[in-house]
Amino acid sequence: MKLLLTLGMILWVTITIFSCSKECTFENTVCTEVPPADELCQAAFDRWFYVQETKTCESVFYSGCSQRGFATQAECEECECL
């Protein structure tokens, strides 16, 4: 159940980010990162990702081989579409 919820959230974040109608340029490249959808590792991460369409930050729990996104909400909120 948790896996389906996590995969659904990853899919939603990915679709949301790629459906942004305006191309944004960010000084910090972490602002454009999305949770991995195809890494099968035993590590689990709870990280913050910037969603361009809503211009908000969302906490995402995912399984992967490496950390992506931001450790804190405050760091994520520094993302601005330039």
Short mmCIF file of N, CA and C in Angstrom, two decimals:
data_model
loop_
_atom_site.label_atom_id
_atom_site.label_comp_id
_atom_site.label_asym_id
_atom_site.label_seq_id
_atom_site.Cartn_x
_atom_site.Cartn_y
_atom_site.Cartn_z
N MET A 1 0.82 -1.19 0.00
CA MET A 1 0.00 0.00 0.00
C MET A 1 0.87 1.26 0.00
N LYS A 2 1.89 1.26 0.89
CA LYS A 2 2.80 2.40 0.95
C LYS A 2 3.53 2.59 -0.38
N LEU A 3 3.91 1.46 -0.99
CA LEU A 3 4.62 1.53 -2.26
C LEU A 3 3.74 2.15 -3.33
N LEU A 4 2.48 1.76 -3.39
CA LEU A 4 1.57 2.34 -4.38
C LEU A 4 1.35 3.82 -4.13
N LEU A 5 1.23 4.19 -2.88
CA LEU A 5 1.07 5.61 -2.54
C LEU A 5 2.31 6.40 -2.94
N THR A 6 3.49 5.85 -2.65
CA THR A 6 4.74 6.51 -3.01
C THR A 6 4.87 6.64 -4.52
N LEU A 7 4.60 5.58 -5.25
CA LEU A 7 4.70 5.62 -6.70
C LEU A 7 3.69 6.60 -7.29
N GLY A 8 2.49 6.64 -6.72
CA GLY A 8 1.49 7.60 -7.18
C GLY A 8 1.95 9.03 -6.96
N MET A 9 2.57 9.30 -5.81
CA MET A 9 3.06 10.64 -5.51
C MET A 9 4.20 11.01 -6.46
N ILE A 10 5.09 10.07 -6.73
CA ILE A 10 6.19 10.33 -7.65
C ILE A 10 5.65 10.64 -9.04
N LEU A 11 4.69 9.88 -9.49
CA LEU A 11 4.09 10.11 -10.80
C LEU A 11 3.43 11.48 -10.84
N TRP A 12 2.69 11.82 -9.80
CA TRP A 12 2.02 13.12 -9.74
C TRP A 12 3.03 14.26 -9.78
N VAL A 13 4.11 14.17 -8.99
CA VAL A 13 5.13 15.22 -8.97
C VAL A 13 5.78 15.34 -10.35
N THR A 14 6.11 14.21 -10.97
CA THR A 14 6.74 14.22 -12.29
C THR A 14 5.83 14.87 -13.32
N ILE A 15 4.57 14.49 -13.34
CA ILE A 15 3.63 15.08 -14.30
C ILE A 15 3.45 16.56 -14.04
N THR A 16 3.35 16.92 -12.78
CA THR A 16 3.16 18.33 -12.42
C THR A 16 4.34 19.17 -12.88
N ILE A 17 5.54 18.69 -12.65
CA ILE A 17 6.73 19.46 -13.03
C ILE A 17 6.85 19.58 -14.54
N PHE A 18 6.61 18.49 -15.27
CA PHE A 18 6.79 18.53 -16.72
C PHE A 18 5.63 19.19 -17.46
N SER A 19 4.53 19.45 -16.79
CA SER A 19 3.41 20.09 -17.46
C SER A 19 3.41 21.60 -17.25
N CYS A 20 4.46 22.13 -16.67
CA CYS A 20 4.57 23.57 -16.44
C CYS A 20 4.54 24.29 -17.79
N SER A 21 3.67 25.26 -17.93
CA SER A 21 3.53 25.94 -19.21
C SER A 21 4.63 26.97 -19.44
N LYS A 22 5.30 27.42 -18.41
CA LYS A 22 6.37 28.40 -18.55
C LYS A 22 7.69 27.73 -18.22
N GLU A 23 8.66 27.90 -19.09
CA GLU A 23 9.99 27.38 -18.82
C GLU A 23 10.66 28.26 -17.78
N CYS A 24 11.13 27.66 -16.73
CA CYS A 24 11.76 28.41 -15.65
C CYS A 24 13.26 28.17 -15.66
N THR A 25 13.99 29.18 -15.25
CA THR A 25 15.42 29.08 -15.08
C THR A 25 15.71 29.27 -13.61
N PHE A 26 16.46 28.35 -13.03
CA PHE A 26 16.78 28.41 -11.62
C PHE A 26 18.27 28.53 -11.42
N GLU A 27 18.68 29.33 -10.45
CA GLU A 27 20.09 29.44 -10.11
C GLU A 27 20.56 28.14 -9.45
N ASN A 28 19.70 27.51 -8.69
CA ASN A 28 20.02 26.26 -8.00
C ASN A 28 19.38 25.11 -8.77
N THR A 29 20.19 24.23 -9.32
CA THR A 29 19.67 23.13 -10.15
C THR A 29 18.86 22.12 -9.34
N VAL A 30 18.99 22.11 -8.03
CA VAL A 30 18.21 21.19 -7.20
C VAL A 30 16.72 21.53 -7.32
N CYS A 31 16.40 22.77 -7.68
CA CYS A 31 15.00 23.18 -7.82
C CYS A 31 14.27 22.38 -8.90
N THR A 32 14.99 21.79 -9.83
CA THR A 32 14.36 21.06 -10.93
C THR A 32 14.39 19.55 -10.73
N GLU A 33 14.96 19.08 -9.63
CA GLU A 33 15.05 17.64 -9.40
C GLU A 33 13.69 17.05 -9.05
N VAL A 34 13.51 15.80 -9.43
CA VAL A 34 12.29 15.05 -9.08
C VAL A 34 12.73 13.75 -8.42
N PRO A 35 11.86 13.15 -7.62
CA PRO A 35 12.23 11.86 -7.01
C PRO A 35 12.42 10.81 -8.09
N PRO A 36 13.40 9.92 -7.92
CA PRO A 36 13.60 8.87 -8.92
C PRO A 36 12.42 7.91 -8.95
N ALA A 37 12.08 7.45 -10.13
CA ALA A 37 10.95 6.53 -10.26
C ALA A 37 11.41 5.11 -10.56
N ASP A 38 12.68 4.93 -10.90
CA ASP A 38 13.13 3.62 -11.35
C ASP A 38 14.33 3.07 -10.60
N GLU A 39 14.70 3.66 -9.47
CA GLU A 39 15.81 3.14 -8.69
C GLU A 39 15.28 2.15 -7.67
N LEU A 40 15.85 0.96 -7.66
CA LEU A 40 15.41 -0.08 -6.72
C LEU A 40 16.51 -0.31 -5.69
N CYS A 41 16.56 0.56 -4.72
CA CYS A 41 17.52 0.45 -3.64
C CYS A 41 16.77 0.37 -2.32
N GLN A 42 17.46 -0.02 -1.27
CA GLN A 42 16.80 -0.18 0.01
C GLN A 42 16.80 1.10 0.85
N ALA A 43 17.40 2.14 0.36
CA ALA A 43 17.41 3.41 1.09
C ALA A 43 16.05 4.09 0.96
N ALA A 44 15.68 4.84 1.99
CA ALA A 44 14.42 5.58 1.95
C ALA A 44 14.70 7.02 2.36
N PHE A 45 14.11 7.96 1.65
CA PHE A 45 14.37 9.37 1.88
C PHE A 45 13.06 10.14 2.02
N ASP A 46 13.07 11.13 2.88
CA ASP A 46 11.96 12.07 3.02
C ASP A 46 12.55 13.43 2.69
N ARG A 47 12.30 13.93 1.48
CA ARG A 47 12.93 15.15 1.00
C ARG A 47 11.88 16.12 0.47
N TRP A 48 12.28 17.36 0.29
CA TRP A 48 11.40 18.41 -0.22
C TRP A 48 11.72 18.68 -1.68
N PHE A 49 10.67 18.78 -2.50
CA PHE A 49 10.81 19.05 -3.93
C PHE A 49 9.96 20.25 -4.31
N TYR A 50 10.51 21.10 -5.20
CA TYR A 50 9.81 22.27 -5.69
C TYR A 50 8.94 21.88 -6.87
N VAL A 51 7.67 22.20 -6.82
CA VAL A 51 6.72 21.89 -7.90
C VAL A 51 6.48 23.18 -8.68
N GLN A 52 7.00 23.23 -9.90
CA GLN A 52 6.94 24.46 -10.70
C GLN A 52 5.52 24.92 -10.99
N GLU A 53 4.62 23.99 -11.28
CA GLU A 53 3.26 24.36 -11.67
C GLU A 53 2.54 25.11 -10.55
N THR A 54 2.70 24.65 -9.33
CA THR A 54 2.02 25.29 -8.21
C THR A 54 2.90 26.28 -7.47
N LYS A 55 4.18 26.31 -7.85
CA LYS A 55 5.17 27.18 -7.20
C LYS A 55 5.18 26.97 -5.69
N THR A 56 5.12 25.69 -5.31
CA THR A 56 5.14 25.32 -3.90
C THR A 56 6.13 24.18 -3.68
N CYS A 57 6.45 23.95 -2.43
CA CYS A 57 7.33 22.83 -2.07
C CYS A 57 6.50 21.74 -1.41
N GLU A 58 6.83 20.49 -1.74
CA GLU A 58 6.11 19.36 -1.17
C GLU A 58 7.09 18.33 -0.65
N SER A 59 6.75 17.77 0.49
CA SER A 59 7.55 16.71 1.08
C SER A 59 7.19 15.39 0.39
N VAL A 60 8.21 14.64 -0.04
CA VAL A 60 7.99 13.38 -0.74
C VAL A 60 8.86 12.31 -0.08
N PHE A 61 8.25 11.19 0.25
CA PHE A 61 8.97 10.04 0.78
C PHE A 61 9.17 9.08 -0.38
N TYR A 62 10.43 8.71 -0.65
CA TYR A 62 10.69 7.81 -1.78
C TYR A 62 11.82 6.86 -1.47
N SER A 63 11.88 5.78 -2.22
CA SER A 63 12.95 4.80 -2.12
C SER A 63 13.87 5.02 -3.31
N GLY A 64 15.16 5.04 -3.06
CA GLY A 64 16.10 5.26 -4.15
C GLY A 64 17.52 5.00 -3.71
N CYS A 65 18.45 5.25 -4.61
CA CYS A 65 19.86 5.02 -4.33
C CYS A 65 20.58 6.30 -3.91
N SER A 66 19.97 7.44 -4.12
CA SER A 66 20.63 8.70 -3.78
C SER A 66 19.60 9.74 -3.36
N GLN A 67 20.05 10.66 -2.53
CA GLN A 67 19.17 11.74 -2.09
C GLN A 67 19.06 12.78 -3.19
N ARG A 68 17.86 13.26 -3.39
CA ARG A 68 17.61 14.35 -4.32
C ARG A 68 16.73 15.36 -3.60
N GLY A 69 16.53 16.50 -4.18
CA GLY A 69 15.68 17.50 -3.55
C GLY A 69 16.39 18.19 -2.39
N PHE A 70 15.61 18.73 -1.49
CA PHE A 70 16.12 19.51 -0.37
C PHE A 70 15.87 18.80 0.95
N ALA A 71 16.75 19.04 1.92
CA ALA A 71 16.60 18.45 3.24
C ALA A 71 15.51 19.14 4.04
N THR A 72 15.30 20.44 3.80
CA THR A 72 14.32 21.19 4.59
C THR A 72 13.37 21.96 3.69
N GLN A 73 12.22 22.29 4.23
CA GLN A 73 11.24 23.09 3.50
C GLN A 73 11.79 24.49 3.24
N ALA A 74 12.52 25.04 4.20
CA ALA A 74 13.08 26.38 4.05
C ALA A 74 14.04 26.46 2.86
N GLU A 75 14.89 25.44 2.69
CA GLU A 75 15.80 25.41 1.55
C GLU A 75 15.02 25.37 0.24
N CYS A 76 13.99 24.55 0.20
CA CYS A 76 13.17 24.41 -1.01
C CYS A 76 12.48 25.71 -1.36
N GLU A 77 12.00 26.42 -0.38
CA GLU A 77 11.25 27.65 -0.62
C GLU A 77 12.11 28.77 -1.19
N GLU A 78 13.42 28.58 -1.27
CA GLU A 78 14.29 29.56 -1.91
C GLU A 78 14.23 29.49 -3.43
N CYS A 79 13.58 28.45 -3.97
CA CYS A 79 13.42 28.31 -5.42
C CYS A 79 12.45 29.38 -5.93
N GLU A 80 12.85 30.07 -6.95
CA GLU A 80 11.98 31.04 -7.60
C GLU A 80 12.15 30.88 -9.09
N CYS A 81 11.08 31.02 -9.82
CA CYS A 81 11.13 30.97 -11.28
C CYS A 81 11.66 32.32 -11.75
N LEU A 82 12.81 32.32 -12.41
CA LEU A 82 13.43 33.57 -12.88
C LEU A 82 13.00 33.91 -14.28
#
